[in-house]
Short mmCIF file of C-alpha atoms and ligand atoms in Angstrom, two decimals:
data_model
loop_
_atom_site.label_atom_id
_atom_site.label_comp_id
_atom_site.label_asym_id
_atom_site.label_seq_id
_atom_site.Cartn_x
_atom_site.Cartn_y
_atom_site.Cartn_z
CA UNK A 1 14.49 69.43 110.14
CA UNK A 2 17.11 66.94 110.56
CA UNK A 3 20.14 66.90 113.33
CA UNK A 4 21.83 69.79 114.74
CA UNK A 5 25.28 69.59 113.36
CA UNK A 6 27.17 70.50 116.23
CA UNK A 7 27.05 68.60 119.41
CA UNK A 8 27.66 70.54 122.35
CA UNK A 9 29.80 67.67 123.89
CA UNK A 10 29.65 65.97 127.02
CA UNK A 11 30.60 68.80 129.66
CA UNK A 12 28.09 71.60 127.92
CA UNK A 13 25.79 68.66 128.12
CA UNK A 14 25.59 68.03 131.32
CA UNK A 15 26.61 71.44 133.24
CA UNK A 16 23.65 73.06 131.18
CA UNK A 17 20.55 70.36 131.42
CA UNK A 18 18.02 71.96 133.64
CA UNK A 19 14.61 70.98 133.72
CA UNK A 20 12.60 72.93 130.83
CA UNK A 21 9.00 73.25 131.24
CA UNK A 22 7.81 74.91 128.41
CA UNK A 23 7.58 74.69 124.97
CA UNK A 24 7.10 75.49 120.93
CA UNK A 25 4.21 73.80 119.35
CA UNK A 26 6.89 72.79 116.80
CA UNK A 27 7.20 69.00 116.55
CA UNK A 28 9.76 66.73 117.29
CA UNK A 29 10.95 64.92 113.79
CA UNK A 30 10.83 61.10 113.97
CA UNK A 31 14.81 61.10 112.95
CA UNK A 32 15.16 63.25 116.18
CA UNK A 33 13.28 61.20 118.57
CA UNK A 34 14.77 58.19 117.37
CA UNK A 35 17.82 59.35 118.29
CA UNK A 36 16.45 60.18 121.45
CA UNK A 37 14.98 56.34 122.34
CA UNK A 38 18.21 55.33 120.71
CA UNK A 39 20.67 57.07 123.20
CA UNK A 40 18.47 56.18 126.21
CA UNK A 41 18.79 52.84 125.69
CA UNK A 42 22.74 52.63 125.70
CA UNK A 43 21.90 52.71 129.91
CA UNK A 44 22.72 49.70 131.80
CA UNK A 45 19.89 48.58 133.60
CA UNK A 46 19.90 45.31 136.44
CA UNK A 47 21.04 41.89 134.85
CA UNK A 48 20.92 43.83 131.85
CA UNK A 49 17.30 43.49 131.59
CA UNK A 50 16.19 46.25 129.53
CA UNK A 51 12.60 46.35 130.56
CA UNK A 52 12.21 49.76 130.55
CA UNK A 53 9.45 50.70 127.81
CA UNK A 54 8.19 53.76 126.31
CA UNK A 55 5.32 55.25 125.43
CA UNK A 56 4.96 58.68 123.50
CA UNK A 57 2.17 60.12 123.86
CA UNK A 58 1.19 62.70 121.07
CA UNK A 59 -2.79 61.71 120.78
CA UNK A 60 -4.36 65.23 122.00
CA UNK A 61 -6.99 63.44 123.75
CA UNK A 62 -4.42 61.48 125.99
CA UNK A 63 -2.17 64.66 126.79
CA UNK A 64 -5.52 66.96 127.40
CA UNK A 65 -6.34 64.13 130.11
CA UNK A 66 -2.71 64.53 131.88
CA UNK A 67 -3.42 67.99 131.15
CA UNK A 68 -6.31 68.31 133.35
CA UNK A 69 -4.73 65.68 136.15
CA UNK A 70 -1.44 67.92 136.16
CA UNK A 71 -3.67 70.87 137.26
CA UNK A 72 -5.78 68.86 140.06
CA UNK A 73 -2.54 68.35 141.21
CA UNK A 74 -1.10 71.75 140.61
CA UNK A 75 -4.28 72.97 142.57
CA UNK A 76 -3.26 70.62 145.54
CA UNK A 77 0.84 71.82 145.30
CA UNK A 78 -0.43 75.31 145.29
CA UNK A 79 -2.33 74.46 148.28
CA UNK A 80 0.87 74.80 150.39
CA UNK A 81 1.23 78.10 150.22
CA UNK A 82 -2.04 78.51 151.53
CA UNK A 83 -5.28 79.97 149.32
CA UNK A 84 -3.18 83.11 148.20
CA UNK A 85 -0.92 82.18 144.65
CA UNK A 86 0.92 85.48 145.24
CA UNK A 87 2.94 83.95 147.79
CA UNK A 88 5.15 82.35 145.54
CA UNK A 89 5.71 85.85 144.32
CA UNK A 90 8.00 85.82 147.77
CA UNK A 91 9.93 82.70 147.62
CA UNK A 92 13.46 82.85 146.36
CA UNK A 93 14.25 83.66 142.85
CA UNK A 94 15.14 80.62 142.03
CA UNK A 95 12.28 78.55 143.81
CA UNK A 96 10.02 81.21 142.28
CA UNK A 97 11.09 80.76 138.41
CA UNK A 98 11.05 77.17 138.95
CA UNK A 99 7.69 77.08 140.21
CA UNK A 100 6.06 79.30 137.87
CA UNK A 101 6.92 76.97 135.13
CA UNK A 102 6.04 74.20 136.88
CA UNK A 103 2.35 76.25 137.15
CA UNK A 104 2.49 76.89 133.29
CA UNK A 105 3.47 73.36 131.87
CA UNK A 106 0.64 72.55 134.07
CA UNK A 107 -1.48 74.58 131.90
CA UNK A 108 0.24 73.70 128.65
CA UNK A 109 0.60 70.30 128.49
CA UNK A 110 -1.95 69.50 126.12
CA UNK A 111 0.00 71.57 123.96
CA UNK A 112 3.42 69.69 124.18
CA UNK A 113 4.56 68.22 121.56
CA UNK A 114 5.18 64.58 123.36
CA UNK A 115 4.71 63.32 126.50
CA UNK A 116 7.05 60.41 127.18
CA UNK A 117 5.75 57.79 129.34
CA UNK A 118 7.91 55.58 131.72
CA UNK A 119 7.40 52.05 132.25
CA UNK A 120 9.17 49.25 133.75
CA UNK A 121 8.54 45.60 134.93
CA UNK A 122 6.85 45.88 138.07
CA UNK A 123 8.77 44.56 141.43
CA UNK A 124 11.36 43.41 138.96
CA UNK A 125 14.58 44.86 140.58
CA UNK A 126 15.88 44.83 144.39
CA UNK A 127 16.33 48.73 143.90
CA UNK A 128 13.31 50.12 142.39
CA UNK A 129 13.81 52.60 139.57
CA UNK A 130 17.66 52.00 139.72
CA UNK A 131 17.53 50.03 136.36
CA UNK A 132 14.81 53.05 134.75
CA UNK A 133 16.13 56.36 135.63
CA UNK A 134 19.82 56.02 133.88
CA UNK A 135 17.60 55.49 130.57
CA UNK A 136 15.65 58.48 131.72
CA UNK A 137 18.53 61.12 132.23
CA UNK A 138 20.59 59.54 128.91
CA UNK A 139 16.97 60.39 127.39
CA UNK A 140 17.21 64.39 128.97
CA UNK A 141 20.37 64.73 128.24
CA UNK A 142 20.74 63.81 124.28
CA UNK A 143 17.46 66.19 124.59
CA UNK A 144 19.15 68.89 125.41
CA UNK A 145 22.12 68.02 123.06
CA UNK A 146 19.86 67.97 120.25
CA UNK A 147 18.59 71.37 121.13
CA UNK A 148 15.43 70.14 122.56
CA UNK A 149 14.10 70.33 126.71
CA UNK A 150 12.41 68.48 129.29
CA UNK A 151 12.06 66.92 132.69
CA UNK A 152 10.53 64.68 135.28
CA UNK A 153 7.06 65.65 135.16
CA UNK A 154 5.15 63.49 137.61
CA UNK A 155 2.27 65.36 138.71
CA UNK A 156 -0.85 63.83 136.70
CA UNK A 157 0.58 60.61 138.37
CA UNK A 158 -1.99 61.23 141.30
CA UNK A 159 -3.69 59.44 138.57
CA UNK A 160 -1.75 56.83 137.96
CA UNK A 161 -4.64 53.73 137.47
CA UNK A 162 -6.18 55.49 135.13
CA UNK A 163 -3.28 56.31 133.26
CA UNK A 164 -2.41 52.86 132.77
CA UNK A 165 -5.64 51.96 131.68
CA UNK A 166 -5.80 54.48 129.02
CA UNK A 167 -2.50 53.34 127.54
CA UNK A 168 -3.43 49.84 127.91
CA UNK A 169 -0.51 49.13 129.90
CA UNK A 170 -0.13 45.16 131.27
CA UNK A 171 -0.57 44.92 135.22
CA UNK A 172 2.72 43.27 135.62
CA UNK A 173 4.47 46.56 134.72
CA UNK A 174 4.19 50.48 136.61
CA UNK A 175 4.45 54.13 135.54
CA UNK A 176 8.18 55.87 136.74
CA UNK A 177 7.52 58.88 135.08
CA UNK A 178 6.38 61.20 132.64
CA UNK A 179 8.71 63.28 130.64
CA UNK A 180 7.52 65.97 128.89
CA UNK A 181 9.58 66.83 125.73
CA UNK A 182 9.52 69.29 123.01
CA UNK A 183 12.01 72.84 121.99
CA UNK A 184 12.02 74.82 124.53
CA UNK A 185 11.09 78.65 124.38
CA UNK A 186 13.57 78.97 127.78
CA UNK A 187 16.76 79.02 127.82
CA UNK A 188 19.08 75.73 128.70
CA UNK A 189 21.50 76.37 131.67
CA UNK A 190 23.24 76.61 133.40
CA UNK A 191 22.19 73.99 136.28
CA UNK A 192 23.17 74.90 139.59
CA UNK A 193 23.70 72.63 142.40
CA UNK A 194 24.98 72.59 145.54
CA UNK A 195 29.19 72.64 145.75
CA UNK A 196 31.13 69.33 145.52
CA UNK A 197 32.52 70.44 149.16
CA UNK A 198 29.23 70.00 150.57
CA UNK A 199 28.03 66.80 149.23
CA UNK A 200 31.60 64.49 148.62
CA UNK A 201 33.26 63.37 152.35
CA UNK A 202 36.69 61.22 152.44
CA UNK A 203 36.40 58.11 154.46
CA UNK A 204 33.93 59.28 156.65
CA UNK A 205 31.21 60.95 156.80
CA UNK A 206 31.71 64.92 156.79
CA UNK A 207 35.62 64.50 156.60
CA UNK A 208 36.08 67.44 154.18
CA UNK A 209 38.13 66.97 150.98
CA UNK A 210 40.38 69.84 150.99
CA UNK A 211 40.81 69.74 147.06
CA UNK A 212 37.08 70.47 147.07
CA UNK A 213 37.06 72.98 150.08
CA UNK A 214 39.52 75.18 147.64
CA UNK A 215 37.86 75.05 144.19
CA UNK A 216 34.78 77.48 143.21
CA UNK A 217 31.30 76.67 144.33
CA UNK A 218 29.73 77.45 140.94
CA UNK A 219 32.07 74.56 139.75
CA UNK A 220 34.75 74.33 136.81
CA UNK A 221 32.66 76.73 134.73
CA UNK A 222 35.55 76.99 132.27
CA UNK A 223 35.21 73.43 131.38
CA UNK A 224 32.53 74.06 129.44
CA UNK A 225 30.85 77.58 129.07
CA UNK A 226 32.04 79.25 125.44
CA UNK A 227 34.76 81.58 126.77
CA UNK A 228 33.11 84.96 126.09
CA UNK A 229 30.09 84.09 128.01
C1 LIG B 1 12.53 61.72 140.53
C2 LIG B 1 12.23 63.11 140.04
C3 LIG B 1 10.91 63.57 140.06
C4 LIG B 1 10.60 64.85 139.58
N1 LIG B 1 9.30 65.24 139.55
C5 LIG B 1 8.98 66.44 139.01
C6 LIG B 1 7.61 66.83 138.90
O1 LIG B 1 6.69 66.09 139.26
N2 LIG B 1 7.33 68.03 138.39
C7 LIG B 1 8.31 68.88 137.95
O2 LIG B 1 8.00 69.96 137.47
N3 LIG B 1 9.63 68.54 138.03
C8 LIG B 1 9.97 67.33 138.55
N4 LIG B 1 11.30 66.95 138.61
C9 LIG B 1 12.36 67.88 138.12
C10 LIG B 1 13.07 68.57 139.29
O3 LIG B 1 12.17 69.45 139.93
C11 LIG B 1 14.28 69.33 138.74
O4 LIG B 1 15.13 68.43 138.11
C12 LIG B 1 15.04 70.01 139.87
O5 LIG B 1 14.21 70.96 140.49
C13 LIG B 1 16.28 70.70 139.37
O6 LIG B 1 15.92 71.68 138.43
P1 LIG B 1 17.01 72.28 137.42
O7 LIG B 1 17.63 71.11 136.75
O8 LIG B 1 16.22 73.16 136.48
O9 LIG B 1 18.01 73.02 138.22
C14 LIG B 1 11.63 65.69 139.09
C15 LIG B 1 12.96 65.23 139.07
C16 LIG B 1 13.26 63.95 139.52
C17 LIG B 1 14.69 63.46 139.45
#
């Protein structure tokens, strides 16, 4: 397999990135992650310091560890809605779908095709994560421009120590977070979010912007959905 020829561009990019949680067996050609790594680290990052680091994890041994902390953790999320699973069944559609695959990667992640681990210099930057996460979303989004998924998957981090060990990681750096990645058997967007009107003030805080108040809350779909869909 080697590149998808046509790149979405920029707009279908971004307005259709939604966090994908599961996943073909199929695996990820090393001229695909590449690109990948190679995108992520275009981000700008403090002082330019670049520490962020990865680690792919693809040993089956590794991800059936995270595997098994993802569902201890799983098992304490579900927790919250008390000792009866069916009561997700009556959350909102959206809440619902997300947490169901949330439940399945869970269960799956042994079976991903790479689990991308996060690092960075430890107490290295005056706004922790700031100079790690722009490397992490360039990463998820030339994902899902390549035709593959992901997201933020953070909860075997409850075992975080051991993590590190396993990986051999030096003490002087920490875990932000694990990205699962792989081609996804869902489909990509589109992301929905709450409306610019709600979330951009001018000059103060909850002036409205009346050029946001008057455009649609689902956004400027036409920007970049194909115009039949
Ligand atoms: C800092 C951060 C941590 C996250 N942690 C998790 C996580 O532990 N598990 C998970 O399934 N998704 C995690 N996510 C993904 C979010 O749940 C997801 O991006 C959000 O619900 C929006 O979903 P959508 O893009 O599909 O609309 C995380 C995202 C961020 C930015």
């Amino acid at each position: 397999m080697s590149l998808p020829e046509a790149d979405p561009g920029l707009f279908q990019t971004l307005y259709t990135a939604r966090a994908l949680r599961r996943f073909k067996p199929d695996p990820i050609p090393d001229e695909v992650l590449f690109q990948l790594f190679d995108a992520a680290i275009r981000a700008p990052s403090g002082q330019n310091v670049q520490d962020w680091r990865f680690i792919v994890i693809t040993s089956l041994e590794v991800k059936a560890k995270l595997q098994e902390w993802a569902e201890e953790g799983w098992g304490r999320y579900q927790a919250r809605f008390g000792d009866d699973p069916a009561a997700i069944d009556a959350l909102p559609r959206s809440q619902r779908l997300s947490l169901r695959s949330v439940g399945h990667l869970a269960h799956h992640l042994a079976t991903v095709p790479a689990v991308v681990c996060v690092t960075g210099l430890k107490g290295r930057h005056s706004t922790p994560g700031g100079s790690i996460f722009p490397a992490v979303q360039n990463l998820l989004l030339t994902a899902r421009a390549l035709g593959l998924g992901g997201s933020i998957f953070n909860l075997p981090l409850g075992h975080r120590d051991e993590l590190m060990e396993m990986l051999e990681l030096p003490e002087n750096n920490e875990i932000y977070c694990l990205l699962p990645i792989g081609y996804p058997t869902d489909r990509h967007g589109p992301v929905r979010r709450k409306p610019v009107k709600q979330v951009v003030f001018m000059d103060k805080w909850q002036n409205p912007w009346p050029f946001a108040e008057q455009q649609p809350d689902e956004g400027w779909t036409e920007r970049w959905a194909p115009p039949n869909s």
